């Protein structure tokens, strides 16, 4: 089981009970967000979801944060949504379910997709339902050997939420996505890697170290160039050629105003290793 980054990072003391359910620390420019309800396989509550969304927004706005790692404690990465802590809404009326999805699961996934810093999922165990989609929304996915991914919705007679029907076809194509969603079979980490849902599988005891190494490489890189690249790639499958070309040109225009771009060019000319500052 991977050790917690809290063991080696600096964090602010807090008396808020929620801070024990979503651990947070920053280490060398990397924001570590750790779901911490191992007894519930990290099924995410309403409060936890809001905390994760807030931390991702903070990472976007904080120039000292240059990469994010999203992980969990125990045997589960995230077993899905735990709605028991959701605010009471009274009797259901038409539109309530759609509103709940828009303001809940979809906001969580959008927070990952829209984060201006690269987000790594370090999947330490079972990722089911919204938990699987939370991982797939990340820019890079590392998985422990023991990790499993389950499109659990069909087992409950439900339609997938948390943007699964948006994410999976873009990652592995519509036929593979339908196979996972129609049958709800448990997908082993190595098979997820073969399909293209996972970038790298690591032994359980090496997952945190691997995530730390990848995150540090990102944190040492040109932050704004990586953010603009993320935006281009995420938008590419929804764009026609003219729109994609225009977005690429604009991203280049914006990036060339950064100090890191100037440093990258200067270091090439001077034949030295660049030193990026994230600005």
Short mmCIF file of C-alpha atoms in Angstrom, two decimals:
data_model
loop_
_atom_site.label_atom_id
_atom_site.label_comp_id
_atom_site.label_asym_id
_atom_site.label_seq_id
_atom_site.Cartn_x
_atom_site.Cartn_y
_atom_site.Cartn_z
CA UNK A 1 0.00 0.00 0.00
CA UNK A 2 1.46 3.42 -0.90
CA UNK A 3 2.53 5.64 1.96
CA UNK A 4 0.84 8.97 2.42
CA UNK A 5 2.60 12.09 1.08
CA UNK A 6 1.58 13.72 4.34
CA UNK A 7 4.57 11.97 5.89
CA UNK A 8 7.02 14.16 3.99
CA UNK A 9 5.17 17.34 3.02
CA UNK A 10 4.31 20.55 4.73
CA UNK A 11 0.66 21.17 5.59
CA UNK A 12 -1.29 23.71 7.60
CA UNK A 13 -2.78 22.70 10.93
CA UNK A 14 -6.58 22.72 10.91
CA UNK A 15 -9.38 21.73 13.24
CA UNK A 16 -11.89 21.19 10.41
CA UNK A 17 -12.96 17.50 10.47
CA UNK A 18 -13.20 17.58 6.68
CA UNK A 19 -9.45 18.09 6.50
CA UNK A 20 -9.00 14.58 7.88
CA UNK A 21 -11.22 13.17 5.12
CA UNK A 22 -9.40 14.99 2.31
CA UNK A 23 -5.74 15.29 3.19
CA UNK A 24 -3.84 18.09 1.52
CA UNK A 25 -0.19 19.06 1.42
CA UNK A 26 2.19 20.83 -0.95
CA UNK A 27 5.66 19.49 -1.63
CA UNK A 28 8.15 21.12 -4.04
CA UNK A 29 5.43 22.70 -6.14
CA UNK A 30 3.19 19.62 -6.12
CA UNK A 31 -0.26 19.71 -4.53
CA UNK A 32 -1.19 16.31 -3.07
CA UNK A 33 -4.92 15.72 -2.66
CA UNK A 34 -5.66 12.46 -0.84
CA UNK A 35 -9.10 10.97 -0.22
CA UNK A 36 -9.02 9.52 3.29
CA UNK A 37 -12.05 7.36 4.07
CA UNK A 38 -10.41 3.95 3.76
CA UNK A 39 -13.15 2.25 5.78
CA UNK A 40 -15.60 3.23 3.01
CA UNK A 41 -13.22 2.46 0.14
CA UNK A 42 -13.11 6.24 -0.29
CA UNK A 43 -16.66 6.53 -1.59
CA UNK A 44 -16.77 10.29 -1.97
CA UNK A 45 -19.23 12.33 0.07
CA UNK A 46 -20.82 15.65 -0.88
CA UNK A 47 -18.46 17.52 1.47
CA UNK A 48 -15.40 15.71 0.15
CA UNK A 49 -16.38 16.48 -3.42
CA UNK A 50 -16.70 20.18 -2.64
CA UNK A 51 -13.32 20.13 -0.89
CA UNK A 52 -11.60 18.49 -3.86
CA UNK A 53 -13.18 20.99 -6.25
CA UNK A 54 -11.96 23.86 -4.06
CA UNK A 55 -8.43 22.46 -3.83
CA UNK A 56 -8.22 22.07 -7.61
CA UNK A 57 -9.36 25.68 -8.04
CA UNK A 58 -6.72 26.78 -5.53
CA UNK A 59 -4.06 24.84 -7.43
CA UNK A 60 -5.05 26.62 -10.64
CA UNK A 61 -4.74 30.04 -9.03
CA UNK A 62 -1.58 29.46 -6.99
CA UNK A 63 1.64 30.10 -8.96
CA UNK A 64 3.55 28.10 -6.35
CA UNK A 65 1.62 24.95 -7.35
CA UNK A 66 2.84 23.50 -10.63
CA UNK A 67 1.36 19.99 -10.59
CA UNK A 68 -1.34 18.04 -8.73
CA UNK A 69 -1.52 14.42 -7.59
CA UNK A 70 -4.91 12.96 -6.75
CA UNK A 71 -4.75 9.73 -4.74
CA UNK A 72 -6.28 7.94 -1.74
CA UNK A 73 -5.51 5.84 1.30
CA UNK A 74 -6.32 2.18 1.93
CA UNK A 75 -7.47 -0.41 -0.60
CA UNK A 76 -9.78 1.83 -2.60
CA UNK A 77 -9.10 4.87 -4.76
CA UNK A 78 -12.79 5.78 -4.85
CA UNK A 79 -15.68 3.32 -4.75
CA UNK A 80 -18.13 5.84 -6.22
CA UNK A 81 -20.41 8.47 -4.73
CA UNK A 82 -21.64 8.35 -1.14
CA UNK A 83 -24.77 10.49 -1.13
CA UNK A 84 -25.57 10.03 2.53
CA UNK A 85 -23.97 13.36 3.38
CA UNK A 86 -25.76 15.34 0.68
CA UNK A 87 -27.95 18.26 1.78
CA UNK A 88 -31.61 17.35 2.28
CA UNK A 89 -33.82 18.40 -0.62
CA UNK A 90 -37.27 17.26 0.48
CA UNK A 91 -39.64 15.62 -1.98
CA UNK A 92 -38.15 15.08 -5.43
CA UNK A 93 -39.60 17.13 -8.27
CA UNK A 94 -38.90 16.91 -12.01
CA UNK A 95 -35.44 18.30 -12.75
CA UNK A 96 -33.93 17.41 -9.37
CA UNK A 97 -31.90 14.47 -10.65
CA UNK A 98 -30.47 16.36 -13.62
CA UNK A 99 -29.64 19.31 -11.37
CA UNK A 100 -27.93 17.03 -8.86
CA UNK A 101 -25.77 15.52 -11.59
CA UNK A 102 -24.85 18.90 -13.06
CA UNK A 103 -23.95 20.45 -9.72
CA UNK A 104 -22.32 17.30 -8.34
CA UNK A 105 -20.51 14.67 -10.38
CA UNK A 106 -20.16 16.82 -13.48
CA UNK A 107 -18.67 19.72 -11.49
CA UNK A 108 -16.11 17.38 -9.96
CA UNK A 109 -14.97 16.02 -13.32
CA UNK A 110 -14.96 19.51 -14.85
CA UNK A 111 -12.75 20.73 -12.00
CA UNK A 112 -10.12 18.16 -13.01
CA UNK A 113 -10.42 18.83 -16.74
CA UNK A 114 -10.31 22.60 -16.24
CA UNK A 115 -7.49 22.68 -13.68
CA UNK A 116 -4.72 24.84 -15.12
CA UNK A 117 -2.06 22.55 -13.68
CA UNK A 118 -1.43 18.97 -14.85
CA UNK A 119 -3.25 16.43 -12.68
CA UNK A 120 -1.91 12.91 -12.07
CA UNK A 121 -4.19 10.18 -10.74
CA UNK A 122 -2.30 7.73 -8.54
CA UNK A 123 -4.88 4.94 -8.39
CA UNK A 124 -4.04 2.82 -5.35
CA UNK A 125 -7.01 0.43 -5.47
CA UNK A 126 -10.55 0.00 -6.72
CA UNK A 127 -11.93 2.89 -8.78
CA UNK A 128 -15.64 2.36 -9.42
CA UNK A 129 -18.34 4.55 -10.95
CA UNK A 130 -17.54 8.20 -10.43
CA UNK A 131 -14.25 7.04 -8.91
CA UNK A 132 -13.18 5.54 -12.25
CA UNK A 133 -14.24 8.67 -14.09
CA UNK A 134 -12.35 10.84 -11.61
CA UNK A 135 -9.20 8.94 -12.55
CA UNK A 136 -9.90 8.98 -16.30
CA UNK A 137 -10.41 12.76 -16.23
CA UNK A 138 -6.85 13.26 -15.01
CA UNK A 139 -4.11 14.16 -17.47
CA UNK A 140 -1.97 11.16 -16.55
CA UNK A 141 -3.09 7.96 -14.83
CA UNK A 142 -0.77 5.78 -12.76
CA UNK A 143 -2.22 2.59 -11.28
CA UNK A 144 -1.05 0.10 -8.69
CA UNK A 145 -0.96 -3.52 -9.74
CA UNK A 146 -3.90 -4.19 -7.42
CA UNK A 147 -6.06 -1.40 -8.87
CA UNK A 148 -9.36 -2.22 -10.55
CA UNK A 149 -11.68 -0.06 -12.66
CA UNK A 150 -15.41 -0.81 -12.70
CA UNK A 151 -18.20 0.85 -14.68
CA UNK A 152 -20.55 -0.18 -11.90
CA UNK A 153 -23.66 1.71 -13.04
CA UNK A 154 -25.21 -1.07 -15.11
CA UNK A 155 -25.04 -3.38 -12.11
CA UNK A 156 -27.44 -1.00 -10.34
CA UNK A 157 -29.67 -0.39 -13.36
CA UNK A 158 -28.29 3.13 -13.74
CA UNK A 159 -27.04 5.31 -16.58
CA UNK A 160 -23.37 6.28 -16.16
CA UNK A 161 -22.82 9.73 -14.70
CA UNK A 162 -19.73 11.75 -13.93
CA UNK A 163 -19.10 12.28 -17.66
CA UNK A 164 -18.22 8.64 -18.31
CA UNK A 165 -20.02 8.55 -21.66
CA UNK A 166 -18.01 11.64 -22.63
CA UNK A 167 -14.60 10.49 -21.37
CA UNK A 168 -14.42 6.81 -22.30
CA UNK A 169 -15.18 7.03 -26.05
CA UNK A 170 -12.51 9.70 -26.35
CA UNK A 171 -9.98 7.54 -24.57
CA UNK A 172 -10.67 4.08 -26.04
CA UNK A 173 -13.33 4.50 -28.74
CA UNK A 174 -17.08 3.89 -28.65
CA UNK A 175 -17.07 0.07 -28.95
CA UNK A 176 -14.68 -0.50 -26.06
CA UNK A 177 -16.51 2.13 -24.00
CA UNK A 178 -19.84 0.38 -24.60
CA UNK A 179 -18.36 -2.99 -23.66
CA UNK A 180 -17.22 -1.62 -20.29
CA UNK A 181 -20.47 0.24 -19.64
CA UNK A 182 -22.87 -2.47 -20.86
CA UNK A 183 -21.31 -5.30 -18.83
CA UNK A 184 -19.81 -3.52 -15.81
CA UNK A 185 -16.97 -6.03 -15.56
CA UNK A 186 -14.01 -5.37 -13.28
CA UNK A 187 -11.03 -4.22 -15.35
CA UNK A 188 -7.57 -5.07 -13.99
CA UNK A 189 -4.89 -2.40 -14.02
CA UNK A 190 -2.79 -4.18 -16.66
CA UNK A 191 -5.78 -4.54 -18.97
CA UNK A 192 -6.66 -0.87 -18.43
CA UNK A 193 -3.10 -0.01 -19.42
CA UNK A 194 -3.39 -2.16 -22.56
CA UNK A 195 -6.61 -0.40 -23.55
CA UNK A 196 -5.08 3.04 -23.04
CA UNK A 197 -6.96 4.08 -19.90
CA UNK A 198 -3.80 3.96 -17.78
CA UNK A 199 -0.38 5.39 -18.65
CA UNK A 200 1.68 3.17 -16.37
CA UNK A 201 1.15 0.34 -13.88
CA UNK A 202 3.49 0.15 -10.89
CA UNK A 203 3.92 -2.34 -8.05
CA UNK A 204 1.70 -1.29 -5.15
CA UNK A 205 4.65 -0.31 -2.97
CA UNK A 206 6.13 1.88 -5.74
CA UNK A 207 3.00 3.82 -6.72
CA UNK A 208 3.60 6.88 -4.54
CA UNK A 209 7.26 7.11 -5.51
CA UNK A 210 6.37 6.85 -9.19
CA UNK A 211 3.68 9.53 -8.85
CA UNK A 212 6.12 11.75 -6.97
CA UNK A 213 8.75 11.39 -9.70
CA UNK A 214 6.28 12.15 -12.50
CA UNK A 215 4.78 15.08 -10.63
CA UNK A 216 8.20 16.54 -9.94
CA UNK A 217 9.10 16.39 -13.62
CA UNK A 218 5.91 18.33 -14.38
CA UNK A 219 6.54 20.81 -11.55
CA UNK A 220 10.03 21.47 -12.92
CA UNK A 221 8.66 22.10 -16.40
CA UNK A 222 7.23 25.18 -18.17
CA UNK A 223 3.92 25.45 -16.32
CA UNK A 224 2.07 27.77 -18.69
CA UNK A 225 3.15 25.82 -21.78
CA UNK A 226 1.87 22.62 -20.18
CA UNK A 227 -1.43 24.32 -19.23
CA UNK A 228 -1.94 25.57 -22.78
CA UNK A 229 -1.06 22.14 -24.18
CA UNK A 230 -3.63 20.56 -21.85
CA UNK A 231 -6.30 22.96 -23.11
CA UNK A 232 -5.46 22.24 -26.75
CA UNK A 233 -5.56 18.47 -26.32
CA UNK A 234 -8.76 18.49 -24.25
CA UNK A 235 -10.52 20.62 -26.86
CA UNK A 236 -9.14 18.82 -29.90
CA UNK A 237 -11.78 16.09 -30.21
CA UNK A 238 -14.59 18.62 -30.05
CA UNK A 239 -13.05 20.98 -32.63
CA UNK A 240 -13.03 21.17 -36.39
CA UNK A 241 -9.68 21.70 -38.11
CA UNK A 242 -10.00 25.45 -38.52
CA UNK A 243 -10.89 25.92 -34.86
CA UNK A 244 -8.06 23.66 -33.72
CA UNK A 245 -5.53 25.46 -35.91
CA UNK A 246 -6.67 28.86 -34.63
CA UNK A 247 -6.48 27.66 -31.01
CA UNK A 248 -2.96 26.32 -31.56
CA UNK A 249 -1.78 29.61 -33.05
CA UNK A 250 -3.31 31.59 -30.17
CA UNK A 251 -1.74 29.28 -27.60
CA UNK A 252 1.66 29.85 -29.20
CA UNK A 253 1.06 33.61 -29.14
CA UNK A 254 0.17 33.55 -25.45
CA UNK A 255 3.00 31.22 -24.49
CA UNK A 256 5.66 33.33 -26.16
CA UNK A 257 4.90 36.10 -23.65
CA UNK A 258 6.06 33.89 -20.75
CA UNK A 259 9.47 33.96 -19.10
CA UNK A 260 9.70 30.18 -19.41
CA UNK A 261 9.40 30.32 -23.20
CA UNK A 262 12.22 32.86 -23.35
CA UNK A 263 14.27 30.70 -21.00
CA UNK A 264 13.65 27.63 -23.13
CA UNK A 265 14.87 29.36 -26.29
CA UNK A 266 17.84 30.97 -24.51
CA UNK A 267 18.94 27.68 -22.95
CA UNK A 268 18.82 26.00 -26.37
CA UNK A 269 20.97 28.70 -27.94
CA UNK A 270 23.37 28.66 -24.99
CA UNK A 271 23.45 24.84 -24.89
CA UNK A 272 22.49 24.53 -21.24
CA UNK A 273 19.71 22.92 -19.23
CA UNK A 274 16.69 25.26 -18.91
CA UNK A 275 15.58 26.42 -15.49
CA UNK A 276 11.83 26.98 -15.63
CA UNK A 277 10.06 29.07 -13.01
CA UNK A 278 6.46 28.44 -13.98
CA UNK A 279 5.84 32.01 -15.18
#
